[in-house]
Short mmCIF file of C-alpha atoms in Angstrom, two decimals:
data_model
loop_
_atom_site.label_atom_id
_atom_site.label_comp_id
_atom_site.label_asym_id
_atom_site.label_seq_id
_atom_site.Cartn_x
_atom_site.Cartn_y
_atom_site.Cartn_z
CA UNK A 1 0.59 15.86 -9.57
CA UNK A 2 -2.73 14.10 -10.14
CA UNK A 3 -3.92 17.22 -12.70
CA UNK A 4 -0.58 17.06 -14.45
CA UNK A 5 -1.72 12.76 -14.99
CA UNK A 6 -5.34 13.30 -15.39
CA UNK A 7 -4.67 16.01 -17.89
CA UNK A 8 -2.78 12.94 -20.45
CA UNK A 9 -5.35 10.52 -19.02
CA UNK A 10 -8.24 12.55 -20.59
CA UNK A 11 -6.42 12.91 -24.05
CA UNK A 12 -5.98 9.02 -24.18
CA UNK A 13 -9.67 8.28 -23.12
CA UNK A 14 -10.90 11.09 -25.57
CA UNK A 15 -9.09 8.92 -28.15
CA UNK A 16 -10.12 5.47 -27.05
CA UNK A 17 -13.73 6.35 -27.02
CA UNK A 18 -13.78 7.44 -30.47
CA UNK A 19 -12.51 3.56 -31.15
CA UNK A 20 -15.39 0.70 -30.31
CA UNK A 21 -12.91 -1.17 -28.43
CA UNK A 22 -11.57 -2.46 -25.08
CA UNK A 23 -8.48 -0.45 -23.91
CA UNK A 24 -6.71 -0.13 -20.19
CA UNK A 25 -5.20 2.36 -18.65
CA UNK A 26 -2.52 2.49 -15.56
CA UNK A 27 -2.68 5.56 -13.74
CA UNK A 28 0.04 6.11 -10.72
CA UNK A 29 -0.32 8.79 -9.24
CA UNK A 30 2.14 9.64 -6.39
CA UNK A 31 0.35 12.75 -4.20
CA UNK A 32 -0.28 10.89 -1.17
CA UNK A 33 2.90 10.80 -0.72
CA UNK A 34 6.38 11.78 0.83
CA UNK A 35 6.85 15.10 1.23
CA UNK A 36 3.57 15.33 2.63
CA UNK A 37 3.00 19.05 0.05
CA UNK A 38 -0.63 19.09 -1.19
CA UNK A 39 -1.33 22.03 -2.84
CA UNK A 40 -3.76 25.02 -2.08
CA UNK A 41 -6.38 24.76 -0.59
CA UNK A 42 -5.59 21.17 0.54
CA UNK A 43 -2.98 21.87 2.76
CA UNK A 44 -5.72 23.54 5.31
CA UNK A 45 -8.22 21.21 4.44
CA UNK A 46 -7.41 19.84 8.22
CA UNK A 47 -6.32 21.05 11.84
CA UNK A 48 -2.61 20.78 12.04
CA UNK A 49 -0.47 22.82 9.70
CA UNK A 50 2.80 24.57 11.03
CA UNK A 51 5.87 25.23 10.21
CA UNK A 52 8.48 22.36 10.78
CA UNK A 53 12.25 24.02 12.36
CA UNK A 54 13.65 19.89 11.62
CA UNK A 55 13.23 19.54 7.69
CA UNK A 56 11.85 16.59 7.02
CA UNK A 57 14.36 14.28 5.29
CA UNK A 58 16.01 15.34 8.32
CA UNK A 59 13.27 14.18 10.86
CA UNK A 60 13.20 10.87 8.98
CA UNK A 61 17.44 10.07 9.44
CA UNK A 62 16.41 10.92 13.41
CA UNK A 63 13.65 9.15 14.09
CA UNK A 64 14.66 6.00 12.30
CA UNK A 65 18.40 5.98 13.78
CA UNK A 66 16.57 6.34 17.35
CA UNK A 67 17.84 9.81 18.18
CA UNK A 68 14.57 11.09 18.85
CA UNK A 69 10.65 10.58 18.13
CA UNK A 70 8.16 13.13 16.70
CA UNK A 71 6.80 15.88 18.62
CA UNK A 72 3.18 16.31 19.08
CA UNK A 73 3.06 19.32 16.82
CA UNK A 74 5.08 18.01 14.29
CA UNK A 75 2.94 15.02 14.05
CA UNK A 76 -0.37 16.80 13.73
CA UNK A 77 1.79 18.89 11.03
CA UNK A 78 2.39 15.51 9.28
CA UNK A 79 -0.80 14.04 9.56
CA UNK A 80 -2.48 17.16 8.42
CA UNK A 81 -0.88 17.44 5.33
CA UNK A 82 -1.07 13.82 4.56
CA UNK A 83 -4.32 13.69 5.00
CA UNK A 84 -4.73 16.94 2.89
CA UNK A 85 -2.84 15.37 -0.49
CA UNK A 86 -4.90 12.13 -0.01
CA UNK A 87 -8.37 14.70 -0.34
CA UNK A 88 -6.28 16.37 -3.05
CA UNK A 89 -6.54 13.10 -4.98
CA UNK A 90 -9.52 12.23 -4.49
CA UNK A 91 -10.65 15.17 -5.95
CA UNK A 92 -8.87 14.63 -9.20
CA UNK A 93 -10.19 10.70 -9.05
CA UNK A 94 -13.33 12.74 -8.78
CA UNK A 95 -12.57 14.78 -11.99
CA UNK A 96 -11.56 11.17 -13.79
CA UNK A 97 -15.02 9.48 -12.72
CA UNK A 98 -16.96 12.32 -14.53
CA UNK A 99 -14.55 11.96 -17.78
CA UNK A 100 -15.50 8.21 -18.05
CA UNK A 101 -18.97 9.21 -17.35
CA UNK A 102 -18.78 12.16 -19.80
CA UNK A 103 -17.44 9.74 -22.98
CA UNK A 104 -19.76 7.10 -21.72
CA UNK A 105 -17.55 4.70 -20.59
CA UNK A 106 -17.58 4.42 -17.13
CA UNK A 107 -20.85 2.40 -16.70
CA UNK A 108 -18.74 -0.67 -18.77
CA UNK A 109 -15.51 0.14 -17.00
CA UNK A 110 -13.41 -2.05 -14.47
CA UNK A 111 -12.46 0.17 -12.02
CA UNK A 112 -9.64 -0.81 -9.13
CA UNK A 113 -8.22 1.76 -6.58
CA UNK A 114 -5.31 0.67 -4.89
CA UNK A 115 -2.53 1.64 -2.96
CA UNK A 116 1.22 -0.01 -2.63
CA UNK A 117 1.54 0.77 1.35
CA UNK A 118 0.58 2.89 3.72
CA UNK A 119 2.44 5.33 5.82
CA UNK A 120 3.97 5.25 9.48
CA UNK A 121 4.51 8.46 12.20
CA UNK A 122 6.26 7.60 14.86
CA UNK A 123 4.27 4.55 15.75
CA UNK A 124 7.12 2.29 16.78
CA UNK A 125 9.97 4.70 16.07
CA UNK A 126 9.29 4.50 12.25
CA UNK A 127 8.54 6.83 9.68
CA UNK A 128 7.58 6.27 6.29
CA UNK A 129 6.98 3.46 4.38
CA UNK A 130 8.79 0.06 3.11
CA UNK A 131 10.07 -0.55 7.01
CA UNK A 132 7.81 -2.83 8.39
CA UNK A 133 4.57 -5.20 7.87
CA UNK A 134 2.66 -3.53 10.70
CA UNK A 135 -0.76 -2.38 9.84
CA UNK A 136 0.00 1.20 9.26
CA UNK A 137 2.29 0.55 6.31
CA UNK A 138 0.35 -2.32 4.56
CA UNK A 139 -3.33 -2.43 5.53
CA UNK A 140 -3.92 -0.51 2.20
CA UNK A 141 -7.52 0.50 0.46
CA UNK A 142 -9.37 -1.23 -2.28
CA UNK A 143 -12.24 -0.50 -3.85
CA UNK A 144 -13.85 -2.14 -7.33
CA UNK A 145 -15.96 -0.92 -9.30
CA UNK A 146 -17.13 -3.90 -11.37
CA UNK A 147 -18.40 -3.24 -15.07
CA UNK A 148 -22.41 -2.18 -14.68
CA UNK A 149 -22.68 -2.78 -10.76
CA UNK A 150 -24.26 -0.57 -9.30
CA UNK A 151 -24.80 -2.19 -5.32
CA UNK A 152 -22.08 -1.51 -2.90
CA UNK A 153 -20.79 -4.30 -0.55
CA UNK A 154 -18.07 -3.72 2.17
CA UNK A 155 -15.64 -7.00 2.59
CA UNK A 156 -13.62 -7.27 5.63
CA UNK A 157 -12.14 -10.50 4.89
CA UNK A 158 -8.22 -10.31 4.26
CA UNK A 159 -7.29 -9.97 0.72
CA UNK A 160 -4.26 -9.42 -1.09
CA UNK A 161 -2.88 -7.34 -4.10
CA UNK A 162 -1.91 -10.62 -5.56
CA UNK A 163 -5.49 -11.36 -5.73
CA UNK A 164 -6.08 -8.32 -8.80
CA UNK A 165 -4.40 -10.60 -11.74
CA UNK A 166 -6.69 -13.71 -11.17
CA UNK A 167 -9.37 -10.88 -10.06
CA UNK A 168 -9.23 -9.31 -13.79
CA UNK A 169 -8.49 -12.67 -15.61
CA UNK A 170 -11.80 -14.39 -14.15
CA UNK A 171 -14.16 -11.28 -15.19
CA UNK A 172 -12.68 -10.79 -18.47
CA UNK A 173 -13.16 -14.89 -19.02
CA UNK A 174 -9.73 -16.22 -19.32
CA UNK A 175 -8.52 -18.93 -17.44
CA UNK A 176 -6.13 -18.03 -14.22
CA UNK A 177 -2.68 -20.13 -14.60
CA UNK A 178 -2.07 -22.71 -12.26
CA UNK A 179 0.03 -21.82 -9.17
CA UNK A 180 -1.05 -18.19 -9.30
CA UNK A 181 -0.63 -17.45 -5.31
CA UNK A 182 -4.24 -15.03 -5.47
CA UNK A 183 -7.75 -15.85 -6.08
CA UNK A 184 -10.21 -14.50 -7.83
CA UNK A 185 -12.18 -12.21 -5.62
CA UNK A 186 -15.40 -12.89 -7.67
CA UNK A 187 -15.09 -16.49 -5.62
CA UNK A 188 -14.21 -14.91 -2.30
CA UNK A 189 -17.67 -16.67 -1.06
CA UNK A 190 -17.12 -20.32 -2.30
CA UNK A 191 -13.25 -19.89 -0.84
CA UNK A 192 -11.59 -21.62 2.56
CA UNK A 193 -10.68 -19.78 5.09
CA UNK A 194 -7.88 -17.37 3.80
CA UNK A 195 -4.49 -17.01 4.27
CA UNK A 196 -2.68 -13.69 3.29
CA UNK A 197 0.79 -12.94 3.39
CA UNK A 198 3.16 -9.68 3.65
CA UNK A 199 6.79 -9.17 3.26
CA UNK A 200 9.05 -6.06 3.99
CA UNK A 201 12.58 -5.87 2.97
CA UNK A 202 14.15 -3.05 3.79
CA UNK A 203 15.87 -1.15 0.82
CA UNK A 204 17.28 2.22 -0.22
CA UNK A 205 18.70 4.69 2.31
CA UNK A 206 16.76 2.64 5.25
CA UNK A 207 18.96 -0.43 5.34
CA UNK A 208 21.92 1.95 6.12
CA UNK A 209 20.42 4.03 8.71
CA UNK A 210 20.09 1.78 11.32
CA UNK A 211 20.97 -2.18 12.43
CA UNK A 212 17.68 -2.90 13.09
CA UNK A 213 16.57 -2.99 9.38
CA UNK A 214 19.04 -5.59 8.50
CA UNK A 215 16.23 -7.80 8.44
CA UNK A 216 13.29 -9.25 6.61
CA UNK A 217 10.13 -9.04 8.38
CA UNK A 218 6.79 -11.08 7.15
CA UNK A 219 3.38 -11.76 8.54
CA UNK A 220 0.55 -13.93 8.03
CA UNK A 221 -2.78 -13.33 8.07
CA UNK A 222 -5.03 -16.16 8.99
CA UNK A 223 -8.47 -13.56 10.02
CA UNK A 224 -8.61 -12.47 12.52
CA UNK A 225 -5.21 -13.44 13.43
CA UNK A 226 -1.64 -12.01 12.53
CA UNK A 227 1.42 -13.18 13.11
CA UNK A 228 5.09 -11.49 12.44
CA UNK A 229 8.00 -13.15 12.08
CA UNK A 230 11.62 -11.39 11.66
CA UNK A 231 14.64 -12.84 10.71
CA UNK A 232 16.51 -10.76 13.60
CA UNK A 233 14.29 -13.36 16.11
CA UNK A 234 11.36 -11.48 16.17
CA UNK A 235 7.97 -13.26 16.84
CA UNK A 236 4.56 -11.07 17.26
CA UNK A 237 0.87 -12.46 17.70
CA UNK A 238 -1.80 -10.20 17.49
CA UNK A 239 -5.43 -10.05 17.06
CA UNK A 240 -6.77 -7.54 14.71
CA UNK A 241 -11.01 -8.23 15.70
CA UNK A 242 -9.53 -6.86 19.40
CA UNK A 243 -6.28 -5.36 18.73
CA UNK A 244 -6.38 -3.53 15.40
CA UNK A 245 -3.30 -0.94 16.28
CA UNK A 246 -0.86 -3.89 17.57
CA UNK A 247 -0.45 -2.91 20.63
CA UNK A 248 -0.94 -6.38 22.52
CA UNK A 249 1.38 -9.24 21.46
CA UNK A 250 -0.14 -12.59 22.53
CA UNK A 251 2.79 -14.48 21.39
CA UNK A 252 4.22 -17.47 23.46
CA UNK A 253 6.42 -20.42 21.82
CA UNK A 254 4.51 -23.02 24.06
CA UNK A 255 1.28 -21.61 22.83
CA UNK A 256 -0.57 -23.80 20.10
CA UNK A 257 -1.88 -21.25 18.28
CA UNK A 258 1.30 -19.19 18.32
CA UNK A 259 3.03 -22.57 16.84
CA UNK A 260 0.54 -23.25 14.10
CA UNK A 261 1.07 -19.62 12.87
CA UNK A 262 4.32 -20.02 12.33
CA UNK A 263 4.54 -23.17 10.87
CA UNK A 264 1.94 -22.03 8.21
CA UNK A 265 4.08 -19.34 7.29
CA UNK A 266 7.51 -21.26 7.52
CA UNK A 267 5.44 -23.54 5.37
CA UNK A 268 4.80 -20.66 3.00
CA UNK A 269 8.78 -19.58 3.15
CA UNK A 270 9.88 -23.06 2.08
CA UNK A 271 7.00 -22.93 -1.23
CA UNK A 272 8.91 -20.26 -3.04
CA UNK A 273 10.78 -20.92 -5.65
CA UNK A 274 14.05 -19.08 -5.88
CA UNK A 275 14.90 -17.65 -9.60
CA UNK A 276 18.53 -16.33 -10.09
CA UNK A 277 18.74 -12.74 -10.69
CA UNK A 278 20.33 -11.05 -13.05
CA UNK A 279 21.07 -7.30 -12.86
CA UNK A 280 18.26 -5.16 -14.69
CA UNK A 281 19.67 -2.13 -16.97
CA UNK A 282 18.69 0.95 -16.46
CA UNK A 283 18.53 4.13 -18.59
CA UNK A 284 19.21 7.47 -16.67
CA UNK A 285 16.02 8.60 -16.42
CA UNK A 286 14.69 5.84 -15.11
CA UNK A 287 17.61 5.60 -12.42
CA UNK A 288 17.26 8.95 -11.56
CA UNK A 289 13.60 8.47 -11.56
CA UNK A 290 13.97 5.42 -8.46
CA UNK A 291 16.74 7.52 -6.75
CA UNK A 292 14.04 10.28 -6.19
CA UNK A 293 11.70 7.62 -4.83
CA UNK A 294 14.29 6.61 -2.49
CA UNK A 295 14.31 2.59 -4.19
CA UNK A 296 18.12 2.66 -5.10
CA UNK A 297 21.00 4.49 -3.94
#
């Protein structure tokens, strides 16, 4: 849990401030997360809580095989405890603000909040994560805190995750490689209009569930339009500025706009360079570490 991490995070910045030096720290921390469990007194934080009579692993083999969606209550249930671990966190992100502040380092730190997805309940018979590129599961949050910047600005242009490396590179002063796919978000200003891409491949126990995730789904982003293509034939059009929960799909193949969306991102498809794989070892405890996430069988 986040006080189990914060708890070695504070140890480690306890040490590095006692060094005149730069230093970076990773923190992952997994709360807002499946099984949807925050702790006391997070898990009445919000309207919701009951007890479930389907376990959960259980309502996730149903609802993504198609035997049956989620219940009203169960998806107030859901919501309310999901909601509940994500306050739980940002609690403890609380508690690591005031650490920096407290060994006088946070005024000089680079600060990035992230997220790897988002989460799905029942919106389009999914559940979960790592199943689709609809906005539930990847419009994620970030928020920068840029060493001694104090003004807040909100950006609601697309950006991407790939955008962080060239992000940190540029403030730090190092040059960004060529053919890094991001940008610097310190030049989101002087930039062209932006194009974003997503990808879900369906993995772990999800690819066997159901025929419908043998597929890889990807969408571009070209603001404030989004397009999905599957490789099961799927083709979706939607406009976020009007349409931010998907529901409308203004996708036609003689339409010119639907045509020049997908030839941007077939465009994209056909840039990637393929590398040959090669089979990564594993110890145990990292294995059984990914088999708890769900990432390998």
């Amino acid at each position: 849990r986040a006080d189990d991490i914060n708890r070695s995070a504070f140890r480690l910045l306890d040490e590095v401030s006692r060094h005149d030096g730069p230093f970076f720290l990773l923190l992952n921390y997994m709360d807002a997360h499946w099984p949807y469990a925050p702790p006391p007194p997070f898990d009445v934080r919000y309207p919701g809580k009951n007890e479930l009579t389907t376990e959960i692993s259980d309502l996730f083999k149903l609802v993504m095989t198609l035997k049956r969606g989620v219940t009203r209550k169960e998806r107030q249930h859901l919501i309310s405890q999901y909601d509940g671990e994500i306050a739980y966190l940002d609690f403890h992100l609380g508690k690591l603000f005031a650490q920096l502040k407290e060994l006088d380092l946070y005024d000089n730190c680079l600060l990035i909040i992230t997220s790897d997805h988002g989460e799905a309940f029942d919106e389009r018979n999914l559940l979960g994560h790592g199943s689709s590129v609809y906005q539930d599961q990847i419009h994620v949050p970030l928020i920068i805190k840029y060493p001694k910047v104090r003004s807040k600005r909100f950006v609601n242009e697309p950006v991407s995750l790939v955008d962080l490396m060239p992000t940190i590179l540029d403030l730090l002063g190092y040059q960004v490689p060529g053919g890094v796919q991001g940008q610097s978000l310190l030049r989101l200003e002087t930039s062209s209009r932006r194009v974003v891409i997503s990808e879900s491949f369906s993995m772990g126990e999800v690819v066997n569930l159901h025929p419908r995730f043998h597929r890889v789904e990807r969408a571009i982003f070209l603001d404030p339009l989004k397009f999905i293509s599957s490789t099961n034939g799927k083709r979706e059009l939607y406009d976020l500025s009007k349409d931010p929960h998907e529901q409308k799909n203004l996708y036609k193949p003689d339409d010119p706009t639907s045509r020049q969306m997908e030839a941007k991102l077939d465009e994209w498809v056909k840039s990637i360079r393929s590398h040959p794989s090669q089979p990564a070892k594993l110890d145990r405890e990292t294995l059984e570490r990914l088999k708890s996430l769900g990432y390998v069988q």
